[in-house]
Amino acid sequence: MSKQFQFKLVLLGESAVGKSSLVLRFVKDQFDDYRESTIGAAFLTQTVTLEDQTTVKFEIWDTAGQERYKSLAPMYYRNANCAVVVYDITQSTSLEKAKSWIRELQRQADPNIVIALCGNKLDLSARRQVSQEEAKKYAEEEGLMWGETSAKTGEGVSDIFTSIAKKLPLTAPPSARGGTRPGVPGGRTGVDLNKQANAGQGQGDQCNC
Amino acid sequence: MSKPVRSPTEVAQDIIRPTEEVKVAIDARTAPRADADSETWTVSEHEPPVPRRKILAVVSHLQPNGKHEQGCVFVLLQRPPRIQSIPDEYVVEHAFPVLHNFSISMAQPRQTTVDLSSPPPGSTFALDQPKTELTVTIKPGEDTPFSSVTLHTTDTQGLRLLLDECRRLKEASTAETDDDYDFEPFAWIAPYVADHAVPPLLSSIPPDLRKLQIPVHARLSPASAGVPGSDLSDVEAIREDWLRERMQKEIFAVGEKARLKIRIGTFNVNGKLPSQDLSAWVRDQITLPASALIPPLKEISPLSIGEDRKNPIEEQLGWCLHPGNTIPSGIIPPDSSSLAASSDSSASGATVVDTISEDTTVSDQPPDVPEDPSDPDMLVLGFQELDLSAEALLYSTGTAREDNWCMAVFAGLGEKAVLYEKLASKQLVGMLLVIIIKKRLRPNFTDVRTASVGAGIMGIMGNKGATAIRVSFTPSPSPPASSGSESRPTALAFVNAHLAAFDEMYEKRNVDFHDLCKRLVFDYANSGDDIASTGSWYTPAAVPLGIFDADALFWLVNLNYRLLLPDADVRSLLADYELRDENFRVLRRFDQLTTAMRSKKAFDSFIERPITHLPSYRFGSGMLTDGLGYDMKRKPAWTDRILHMTSRAVVVKQESYTSHPAITMSDHRPVSAAFELEGPAVSVAEYESFMQRVWREVSGIEYAEERPRLRVTPNIIDFARIGHKRTVTRTLEVANIGKVPCAFRFVSQNFAADACPSWLRIEAMAGLVLPGKKTEIILTAYVDDAAAAQLNLGNARLEDTLVLHTALGRDYFVAVSGDYDRTCFATSIAWLVRLPGPVRALQAPSDLLPEDKSVNAPREIMRLINWLMSNGTQTDGLFLTPGDEELVLRIREDLDTGEEFSLEVTQNDSKTTLAFADTLLRLLESLTDPVIPSSLHAKCAQITSRDEAFEILDQFPVVNINVWISLTAFLHFIGQRESYQTKIEHLIAIFTSVLLRDDLNSLMPVSITGKRNFLRYFIG
């Protein structure tokens, strides 16, 4: 029986850099040219299987990028194990915004948080404004993971999540399976911040076959 | 009368959800020999039973990833028909997942003759198909808990298609080996099987009334943005509330209503035997024709009553107490002349308006006693201290006293007595609860249960405690005698309690209340009725029930709650008839029961109509009494009370609440209240069918793989200008654009905050939307005094984000904003004097003047007093007559903006001046602290001379002195006018409650008369 781990991941970044598209590609392997901007926070899950058959389940909070909702972001990155901070390689201002998110995370999030800086819209590299060198240098200085992706073509998407999975401390005991069974409500009245997404994902873990 | 027969596919499509697809569906029936009784139903008595229709269907489900298809074979079974208006209904009898070990096979046994004389209903196959009957056997596989099923069908072609489809799905299921498979296999079947579970509202036990008083959003799990809480239990609560709401709107609100007039009385008889006419207490005198007011038995000598068997009342009325007896044929109702008179009155249009029943099967009812619309259908009487003897505490003393009082009650009913009989009673030592009903309604009352609990000496003895009765009231069906449409019963519970006496036992009474609520249990075995014989198929719950497991609960009690004010205060406030309304308001505020309810210490969520009668305790005979007859040794109190609580299914209208001072035999006065209860007269079949249908739409939300999807518009809402006590509404549209029902709720941004800012109200805070449907949420910006007190101190620009959380789904943000118009209302005097200019002009709290630079007195209050001084002194009724709402708002606006008053005063225009006076009064009322600081109230109340009164002013803050002096000078000035001579006390009473506002949290309140005296030194 392979080990299974569960981690909370949050996506941050300026509006319209492609956070939701990135998640959609990662979770459903789909792309949608005209996505509406996220006004809220979406919760999704996806599992990554590593070479040693270890599975890492991400509980992903995709948050709104608009400035107006910035004050709510801490509620979603609180207790996150990892964060993907996204910028648009065709918009240099989006990197500045990403840097400010990173500063905020370093200041306020869990000190052990794994942060990945992700340059999206690689398919539009002809209009590139942020060079790979610049971003990479910044990432190295800050001790972040870095990668470029295209949610549209899928390039680099699974790589970045897999690298995060590898970097996470896989020494913690595997998360308990079958924590909350669907149809058996009220199993949890308080809030267990380590497993807060259990109830939100329907019948993920349970098996009655 | 035949209904159109739907094809198997139509039936199956009706049952499945949008996430599944019907591949094939065929008619089938059970092998003839199997379990014939439950599988057939009778169309009419003259035809042989026919098998219930079954449908065999293959249903497929595509997983949300769009790749995996799963199949399931359903066996659908027709439900027994219940009422004509409902289309035929089906339930999922079996569901077999098409997995690797699943198998389905057909066989052609021997050629059988199909009996054409009794085709199954909807048999489209009987004639135009080959008459070959095939057997189909479904084997779910050895490792499943299900056993195999064999059915018959004649639809050869359909069966072949069905087998093909099963083969295809089975192959699909065995092909699935992808390791990224992240779905629970066949979880989508669960909701269909779950349909067998009882939907929450189908239980015959009504939900706990206390729970229903709390809005659903307040019952959900703690949650905030990013921390969803317990979505599964929240879904359950929201869904149940939604079901109840739909039931209310679509069944209860539109259907027939059953009305029941209930008269409730409570009487602490102080161990006395009945010696006076009780008619005032037991019947509603006001609406009776004058001739009927004369009770047949005016007075009963106490000497002639008691154990004496030859009591005249008993001779006449004894049969009333024993429902089994019939009336001796020779007895004629006592007062035939009054009878004739009321008979006339009822002929003139007063027909029996009862929608419940016109049942005439009760044969022992004398036909010529008229019923009046005002006659109660039900009389519920609680007695306390029925027997004060020591023996009564130790062992049962029989029913002699109960019989005495019941006789007196029937005597009090006068000529109407023959219409009534006793339904039930429950006694514990001195506490007796009796239910008397109209005889003709006897068949409508079932499942009578009683309970009693002692809470007296050592916490168990019966000198204190409660007795209770619970009954089910089933309205007669309309039209009468339509069989199979039995009405859904309404459960009524009544509690007669007697709690600990004395002022200082306040907390003990609160504790006892909760104790009684817990310990009063109606056992099933206690049920007086032979339930089986009622023939009801809405079976009463065979479990113990609490008092809150009812549709309506009444407490008719001697709670012994007292008044918190000093004795002298209570007596003088009661004695002042001129100020009755104002004084009663004050007294009610200091009633211990009101205090307990306000602080949620006891009787939380109960309803009591504001008392307008004099306290019912304690009266003396031969003791030292005050002018109103109250015993000088005991502070008068409203010890005897009637409260109620109901579910949304019933509406209770209270028609009266009064005491009966003419009945003087005890040291308490009896109290009565008349209610009209209106409940739905819906048939059980209709109710159940509706519930099942609606339940199917929302059951199994928690099993859905698809995430709920909403469209929330708009996501930015600007309220523009928001002002104190001004309403601005906006609408939020929530549309379900997904495939599954979506339960939503508003959550707070973080644990410390509320889900909604103080200036906003959201209706509703939680809800449910079906796929393809939308709902409107009303957002109302409204700033009350408490919110204004907060907002006045902060930034004028209001911005917030609402977080709408969807259960098992995402959060949606709605940005709300507005510009707050600051107001001088709901602030403090100390803050007002620090304003550099008009309050509206204040940009930020930092612009306030430093304390040492503040002005002498709040401009706003001074402007109003000055205006009144120059324009209003000639107007009568200042402060006593409410001002015109619109004018008050205009005056307030001018105060806030600092503009000149825009209202012009003309000669003899009292409207404007009254509005100014009212504005001043409201401004003072809205201040966060009273003009005289609360800490000084006790001192002020003790002052006995004018000089002392002026001396204590030095202890006020300077600005408060300025306000006080100007205000009292003005009141003194207008009080000097001749037309105010009689009103000055009224002014004093009103301004005392404003300027020396009562501290409602104190259990030792400051004397009201003392505070009034203090004010009188200045304006009297």
Tab-separated table of C-alpha atoms in Angstrom, chain B residues 126-485:
chain	number	residue	atom	x	y	z
B	126	ALA	CA	-50.572	-7.295	-23.188
B	127	LEU	CA	-52.233	-7.312	-26.540
B	128	ASP	CA	-49.992	-5.977	-29.253
B	129	GLN	CA	-46.923	-7.973	-28.255
B	130	PRO	CA	-46.312	-11.663	-28.577
B	131	LYS	CA	-47.784	-13.291	-25.549
B	132	THR	CA	-44.577	-15.056	-24.735
B	133	GLU	CA	-43.556	-14.300	-21.197
B	134	LEU	CA	-39.859	-14.254	-20.549
B	135	THR	CA	-38.075	-14.600	-17.253
B	136	VAL	CA	-35.270	-12.257	-16.508
B	137	THR	CA	-32.909	-13.010	-13.646
B	138	ILE	CA	-30.531	-10.429	-12.230
B	139	LYS	CA	-27.642	-11.696	-10.146
B	140	PRO	CA	-25.783	-8.895	-8.465
B	141	GLY	CA	-22.714	-11.043	-7.800
B	142	GLU	CA	-21.645	-13.196	-4.920
B	143	ASP	CA	-19.619	-10.615	-3.045
B	144	THR	CA	-22.514	-8.176	-2.741
B	145	PRO	CA	-25.065	-8.056	0.021
B	146	PHE	CA	-27.947	-8.231	-2.461
B	147	SER	CA	-29.756	-11.353	-3.490
B	148	SER	CA	-30.840	-12.070	-7.018
B	149	VAL	CA	-34.203	-11.051	-8.404
B	150	THR	CA	-36.385	-12.729	-10.987
B	151	LEU	CA	-38.992	-10.855	-12.962
B	152	HIS	CA	-41.292	-11.564	-15.845
B	153	THR	CA	-41.754	-9.512	-18.946
B	154	THR	CA	-43.384	-9.856	-22.319
B	155	ASP	CA	-41.379	-7.065	-23.921
B	156	THR	CA	-38.987	-9.342	-25.783
B	157	GLN	CA	-37.510	-6.649	-27.907
B	158	GLY	CA	-36.978	-4.271	-25.056
B	159	LEU	CA	-35.391	-6.972	-22.972
B	160	ARG	CA	-32.916	-7.748	-25.711
B	161	LEU	CA	-31.872	-4.072	-25.860
B	162	LEU	CA	-31.602	-4.061	-22.119
B	163	LEU	CA	-29.281	-7.049	-22.088
B	164	ASP	CA	-27.119	-5.469	-24.783
B	165	GLU	CA	-26.813	-2.286	-22.785
B	166	CYS	CA	-25.850	-4.217	-19.665
B	167	ARG	CA	-23.182	-6.056	-21.592
B	168	ARG	CA	-21.753	-2.799	-22.885
B	169	LEU	CA	-21.676	-1.183	-19.427
B	170	LYS	CA	-20.128	-4.251	-17.877
B	171	GLU	CA	-17.320	-4.113	-20.385
B	172	ALA	CA	-16.852	-0.420	-19.655
B	173	SER	CA	-16.611	-1.120	-15.945
B	174	THR	CA	-13.987	-3.847	-16.322
B	175	ALA	CA	-11.951	-1.670	-18.670
B	176	GLU	CA	-11.430	0.971	-16.024
B	177	THR	CA	-7.911	0.679	-14.736
B	178	ASP	CA	-6.650	4.254	-14.912
B	179	ASP	CA	-4.791	5.148	-11.815
B	180	ASP	CA	-5.888	8.783	-11.847
B	181	TYR	CA	-9.351	7.512	-11.095
B	182	ASP	CA	-10.471	9.788	-8.306
B	183	PHE	CA	-14.144	9.046	-7.927
B	184	GLU	CA	-15.988	6.887	-5.519
B	185	PRO	CA	-17.380	4.127	-7.727
B	186	PHE	CA	-21.162	4.057	-7.868
B	187	ALA	CA	-21.574	6.741	-5.227
B	188	TRP	CA	-24.193	8.259	-7.514
B	189	ILE	CA	-26.505	5.345	-6.785
B	190	ALA	CA	-26.652	6.119	-3.095
B	191	PRO	CA	-29.276	8.889	-3.297
B	192	TYR	CA	-31.688	6.601	-5.113
B	193	VAL	CA	-31.406	4.013	-2.430
B	194	ALA	CA	-31.493	6.758	0.183
B	195	ASP	CA	-34.988	7.629	-1.042
B	196	HIS	CA	-36.159	4.840	1.175
B	197	ALA	CA	-34.959	6.754	4.175
B	198	VAL	CA	-37.656	8.855	5.761
B	199	PRO	CA	-37.396	12.477	4.665
B	200	PRO	CA	-36.869	14.605	7.769
B	201	LEU	CA	-40.350	16.094	7.727
B	202	LEU	CA	-42.230	12.847	7.468
B	203	SER	CA	-41.675	11.791	11.019
B	204	SER	CA	-44.812	11.874	13.100
B	205	ILE	CA	-42.804	13.565	15.845
B	206	PRO	CA	-42.846	17.300	15.343
B	207	PRO	CA	-39.388	18.860	15.482
B	208	ASP	CA	-38.303	20.512	18.702
B	209	LEU	CA	-40.088	23.847	18.933
B	210	ARG	CA	-37.061	25.550	20.437
B	211	LYS	CA	-34.987	24.641	17.419
B	212	LEU	CA	-37.567	26.142	15.086
B	213	GLN	CA	-37.386	29.488	16.869
B	214	ILE	CA	-33.750	29.850	15.865
B	215	PRO	CA	-33.168	30.886	12.266
B	216	VAL	CA	-31.345	28.204	10.331
B	217	HIS	CA	-28.171	30.204	9.774
B	218	ALA	CA	-27.710	30.474	13.518
B	219	ARG	CA	-27.785	26.692	13.801
B	220	LEU	CA	-25.028	25.990	11.285
B	221	SER	CA	-21.487	24.990	12.108
B	222	PRO	CA	-18.961	27.705	12.859
B	223	ALA	CA	-17.283	28.704	9.623
B	224	SER	CA	-15.485	31.595	8.005
B	225	ALA	CA	-13.746	32.398	4.743
B	226	GLY	CA	-11.307	29.605	3.940
B	227	VAL	CA	-12.618	27.493	6.823
B	228	PRO	CA	-15.786	25.827	5.571
B	229	GLY	CA	-16.946	24.281	8.846
B	230	SER	CA	-18.973	21.113	8.669
B	231	ASP	CA	-20.553	21.355	5.241
B	232	LEU	CA	-22.336	18.034	5.480
B	233	SER	CA	-24.291	18.801	8.606
B	234	ASP	CA	-24.934	22.316	7.310
B	235	VAL	CA	-26.428	20.892	4.129
B	236	GLU	CA	-28.736	18.812	6.240
B	237	ALA	CA	-29.927	21.749	8.326
B	238	ILE	CA	-30.358	24.091	5.352
B	239	ARG	CA	-32.166	21.437	3.368
B	240	GLU	CA	-34.551	20.648	6.182
B	241	ASP	CA	-35.359	24.304	6.572
B	242	TRP	CA	-35.885	24.611	2.838
B	243	LEU	CA	-38.236	21.625	2.852
B	244	ARG	CA	-40.178	23.167	5.687
B	245	GLU	CA	-40.402	26.457	3.872
B	246	ARG	CA	-41.723	24.797	0.712
B	247	MET	CA	-44.177	22.765	2.701
B	248	GLN	CA	-45.328	25.937	4.369
B	249	LYS	CA	-45.742	27.858	1.124
B	250	GLU	CA	-47.076	25.178	-1.166
B	251	ILE	CA	-49.142	22.990	1.117
B	252	PHE	CA	-49.952	24.708	4.381
B	253	ALA	CA	-50.475	28.246	3.153
B	254	VAL	CA	-52.700	27.349	0.205
B	255	GLY	CA	-54.717	24.495	1.663
B	256	GLU	CA	-57.712	24.277	3.919
B	257	LYS	CA	-57.332	25.548	7.442
B	258	ALA	CA	-58.612	24.046	10.621
B	259	ARG	CA	-59.399	26.432	13.440
B	260	LEU	CA	-59.540	25.629	17.075
B	261	LYS	CA	-60.603	28.070	19.748
B	262	ILE	CA	-58.698	27.397	22.912
B	263	ARG	CA	-59.456	29.108	26.177
B	264	ILE	CA	-56.756	28.800	28.747
B	265	GLY	CA	-56.953	29.586	32.433
B	266	THR	CA	-54.678	29.421	35.403
B	267	PHE	CA	-55.791	29.752	38.997
B	268	ASN	CA	-53.965	29.297	42.272
B	269	VAL	CA	-56.898	28.416	44.526
B	270	ASN	CA	-54.934	28.471	47.791
B	271	GLY	CA	-56.478	25.240	49.012
B	272	LYS	CA	-59.981	26.650	48.813
B	273	LEU	CA	-63.035	24.907	47.465
B	274	PRO	CA	-65.105	26.599	44.803
B	275	SER	CA	-67.545	28.994	46.362
B	276	GLN	CA	-68.201	31.469	43.578
B	277	ASP	CA	-69.408	31.536	40.030
B	278	LEU	CA	-66.473	30.871	37.687
B	279	SER	CA	-68.202	31.894	34.481
B	280	ALA	CA	-66.101	35.045	34.035
B	281	TRP	CA	-63.011	32.886	33.972
B	282	VAL	CA	-64.200	29.956	31.883
B	283	ARG	CA	-66.233	31.641	29.185
B	284	ASP	CA	-65.765	34.645	27.045
B	285	GLN	CA	-68.464	36.974	28.266
B	286	ILE	CA	-67.875	39.891	25.968
B	287	THR	CA	-69.249	38.458	22.784
B	288	LEU	CA	-72.122	36.596	24.321
B	289	PRO	CA	-75.631	37.906	23.937
B	290	ALA	CA	-76.731	39.750	27.014
B	291	SER	CA	-79.303	37.192	28.023
B	292	ALA	CA	-76.692	34.467	28.155
B	293	LEU	CA	-74.658	36.432	30.642
B	294	ILE	CA	-76.826	35.224	33.448
B	295	PRO	CA	-75.218	32.072	34.633
B	296	PRO	CA	-77.606	29.383	35.662
B	297	LEU	CA	-76.040	29.004	39.076
B	298	LYS	CA	-75.171	32.330	40.539
B	299	GLU	CA	-73.587	31.452	43.815
B	300	ILE	CA	-72.797	28.265	45.561
B	301	SER	CA	-72.603	28.177	49.275
B	302	PRO	CA	-69.262	26.809	50.361
B	303	LEU	CA	-71.124	24.858	52.999
B	304	SER	CA	-73.086	22.854	50.533
B	305	ILE	CA	-70.114	21.700	48.557
B	306	GLY	CA	-67.355	19.259	49.282
B	307	GLU	CA	-67.785	15.590	49.873
B	308	ASP	CA	-71.531	15.980	49.981
B	309	ARG	CA	-72.914	13.590	47.430
B	310	LYS	CA	-76.208	15.389	47.203
B	311	ASN	CA	-74.676	18.518	45.801
B	312	PRO	CA	-77.151	20.188	43.485
B	313	ILE	CA	-74.538	20.975	40.889
B	314	GLU	CA	-73.423	17.428	40.806
B	315	GLU	CA	-76.940	16.247	40.329
B	316	GLN	CA	-77.319	18.464	37.361
B	317	LEU	CA	-73.884	18.202	35.892
B	318	GLY	CA	-72.473	14.953	37.084
B	319	TRP	CA	-72.936	13.400	33.696
B	320	CYS	CA	-70.680	15.965	32.145
B	321	LEU	CA	-67.749	14.699	34.120
B	322	HIS	CA	-68.133	11.171	32.961
B	323	PRO	CA	-68.070	11.167	29.215
B	324	GLY	CA	-69.286	7.603	28.983
B	325	ASN	CA	-72.621	8.488	30.499
B	326	THR	CA	-75.511	9.553	28.405
B	327	ILE	CA	-77.818	12.244	29.583
B	328	PRO	CA	-80.685	10.993	31.617
B	329	SER	CA	-83.598	11.607	29.325
B	330	GLY	CA	-85.534	13.500	31.918
B	331	ILE	CA	-82.973	16.238	32.406
B	332	ILE	CA	-83.668	19.472	30.738
B	333	PRO	CA	-80.877	22.054	30.554
B	334	PRO	CA	-81.168	24.226	33.630
B	335	ASP	CA	-82.266	27.590	32.336
B	336	SER	CA	-84.593	27.120	29.452
B	337	SER	CA	-85.453	30.781	29.082
B	338	SER	CA	-81.894	31.892	28.538
B	339	LEU	CA	-81.472	28.997	26.204
B	340	ALA	CA	-84.300	30.165	24.031
B	341	ALA	CA	-82.830	33.635	23.883
B	342	SER	CA	-79.445	32.531	22.703
B	343	SER	CA	-81.040	30.219	20.270
B	344	ASP	CA	-82.639	33.246	18.660
B	345	SER	CA	-79.369	35.044	18.401
B	346	SER	CA	-77.703	32.149	16.723
B	347	ALA	CA	-80.485	31.958	14.208
B	348	SER	CA	-79.717	35.488	13.123
B	349	GLY	CA	-76.692	34.585	11.164
B	350	ALA	CA	-74.428	33.163	13.807
B	351	THR	CA	-73.969	29.786	12.247
B	352	VAL	CA	-71.333	27.383	13.358
B	353	VAL	CA	-68.226	28.638	11.610
B	354	ASP	CA	-66.183	25.651	12.471
B	355	THR	CA	-64.365	24.350	9.467
B	356	ILE	CA	-63.226	21.390	11.452
B	357	SER	CA	-66.206	19.234	11.592
B	358	GLU	CA	-69.904	19.208	11.432
B	359	ASP	CA	-69.868	15.733	12.633
B	360	THR	CA	-73.148	14.676	14.109
B	361	THR	CA	-72.205	11.210	15.150
B	362	VAL	CA	-71.996	12.164	18.801
B	363	SER	CA	-75.468	11.101	19.592
B	364	ASP	CA	-75.686	12.128	23.211
B	365	GLN	CA	-75.546	15.824	22.475
B	366	PRO	CA	-78.806	17.568	23.083
B	367	PRO	CA	-79.665	18.966	19.684
B	368	ASP	CA	-81.186	22.209	20.829
B	369	VAL	CA	-78.247	23.804	22.655
B	370	PRO	CA	-76.868	26.418	20.302
B	371	GLU	CA	-73.213	26.868	19.643
B	372	ASP	CA	-71.785	30.321	19.425
B	373	PRO	CA	-68.831	31.146	17.244
B	374	SER	CA	-67.121	32.478	20.341
B	375	ASP	CA	-67.522	29.283	22.350
B	376	PRO	CA	-64.120	27.757	22.900
B	377	ASP	CA	-63.588	24.347	21.345
B	378	MET	CA	-61.174	23.529	24.046
B	379	LEU	CA	-60.910	24.694	27.621
B	380	VAL	CA	-57.574	24.127	29.301
B	381	LEU	CA	-57.429	24.975	32.982
B	382	GLY	CA	-54.531	24.816	35.359
B	383	PHE	CA	-55.058	24.869	39.103
B	384	GLN	CA	-52.388	25.235	41.732
B	385	GLU	CA	-52.575	24.664	45.470
B	386	LEU	CA	-55.674	22.596	44.984
B	387	ASP	CA	-54.932	20.816	48.221
B	388	LEU	CA	-52.612	22.279	50.821
B	389	SER	CA	-52.958	19.495	53.333
B	390	ALA	CA	-49.850	17.644	54.442
B	391	GLU	CA	-51.448	14.329	53.522
B	392	ALA	CA	-51.824	15.444	49.945
B	393	LEU	CA	-48.083	15.693	49.666
B	394	LEU	CA	-47.582	12.139	50.815
B	395	TYR	CA	-50.264	10.170	49.097
B	396	SER	CA	-52.971	10.627	46.588
B	397	THR	CA	-56.089	12.034	48.160
B	398	GLY	CA	-58.407	10.955	45.435
B	399	THR	CA	-60.268	12.956	42.892
B	400	ALA	CA	-62.792	14.625	45.184
B	401	ARG	CA	-61.296	18.089	44.831
B	402	GLU	CA	-60.807	17.666	41.115
B	403	ASP	CA	-64.465	16.744	40.815
B	404	ASN	CA	-65.480	19.766	42.871
B	405	TRP	CA	-63.574	22.151	40.681
B	406	CYS	CA	-64.665	20.494	37.473
B	407	MET	CA	-68.256	20.788	38.572
B	408	ALA	CA	-67.739	24.437	39.324
B	409	VAL	CA	-66.232	24.902	35.880
B	410	PHE	CA	-69.166	23.204	34.194
B	411	ALA	CA	-71.496	25.283	36.300
B	412	GLY	CA	-69.632	28.343	35.085
B	413	LEU	CA	-70.224	27.254	31.517
B	414	GLY	CA	-73.907	27.660	32.192
B	415	GLU	CA	-76.299	26.414	29.560
B	416	LYS	CA	-73.326	25.631	27.311
B	417	ALA	CA	-72.130	22.966	29.717
B	418	VAL	CA	-74.008	20.265	27.875
B	419	LEU	CA	-71.835	20.874	24.833
B	420	TYR	CA	-68.690	19.911	26.688
B	421	GLU	CA	-67.024	16.952	28.252
B	422	LYS	CA	-63.791	16.345	30.068
B	423	LEU	CA	-61.079	14.934	27.806
B	424	ALA	CA	-58.263	14.444	30.245
B	425	SER	CA	-56.795	15.604	33.493
B	426	LYS	CA	-53.540	15.242	35.341
B	427	GLN	CA	-52.977	15.987	38.982
B	428	LEU	CA	-49.885	16.059	41.101
B	429	VAL	CA	-50.545	17.031	44.718
B	430	GLY	CA	-51.922	20.563	44.385
B	431	MET	CA	-51.377	20.954	40.653
B	432	LEU	CA	-54.236	19.945	38.418
B	433	LEU	CA	-54.459	20.320	34.681
B	434	VAL	CA	-57.837	19.707	33.070
B	435	ILE	CA	-58.777	19.688	29.416
B	436	ILE	CA	-62.426	20.075	28.540
B	437	ILE	CA	-63.537	19.865	24.925
B	438	LYS	CA	-66.667	20.127	22.871
B	439	LYS	CA	-68.266	16.730	22.759
B	440	ARG	CA	-68.652	16.748	19.033
B	441	LEU	CA	-64.904	17.136	18.649
B	442	ARG	CA	-64.130	14.094	20.764
B	443	PRO	CA	-63.216	11.934	17.727
B	444	ASN	CA	-60.729	14.578	16.641
B	445	PHE	CA	-58.589	14.277	19.735
B	446	THR	CA	-56.291	11.277	19.976
B	447	ASP	CA	-53.045	10.132	21.505
B	448	VAL	CA	-53.653	11.790	24.859
B	449	ARG	CA	-50.569	11.583	27.019
B	450	THR	CA	-49.869	12.992	30.442
B	451	ALA	CA	-46.797	13.712	32.503
B	452	SER	CA	-45.938	15.125	35.874
B	453	VAL	CA	-42.785	16.127	37.690
B	454	GLY	CA	-42.211	17.176	41.273
B	455	ALA	CA	-39.714	19.950	41.901
B	456	GLY	CA	-40.572	20.940	45.443
B	457	ILE	CA	-39.006	19.783	48.693
B	458	MET	CA	-35.723	17.983	47.963
B	459	GLY	CA	-36.286	18.725	44.321
B	460	ILE	CA	-38.751	15.896	43.894
B	461	MET	CA	-41.792	16.490	46.071
B	462	GLY	CA	-44.970	17.565	44.420
B	463	ASN	CA	-45.661	20.754	46.347
B	464	LYS	CA	-43.958	22.447	43.394
B	465	GLY	CA	-43.436	21.138	39.887
B	466	ALA	CA	-45.622	20.618	36.888
B	467	THR	CA	-48.237	18.476	35.254
B	468	ALA	CA	-48.660	18.335	31.518
B	469	ILE	CA	-50.950	16.912	28.855
B	470	ARG	CA	-50.237	16.380	25.188
B	471	VAL	CA	-52.976	15.670	22.651
B	472	SER	CA	-53.133	15.202	18.914
B	473	PHE	CA	-55.830	17.146	17.168
B	474	THR	CA	-56.819	15.722	13.806
B	475	PRO	CA	-59.145	17.965	11.842
B	476	SER	CA	-62.014	16.136	10.202
B	477	PRO	CA	-61.424	15.695	6.490
B	478	SER	CA	-63.174	17.981	4.101
B	479	PRO	CA	-65.294	16.968	2.386
B	480	PRO	CA	-66.257	14.787	5.299
B	481	ALA	CA	-66.110	11.042	5.043
B	482	SER	CA	-63.791	10.947	2.047
B	483	SER	CA	-61.914	7.856	2.956
B	484	GLY	CA	-58.175	7.545	2.706
B	485	SER	CA	-57.651	11.252	3.157
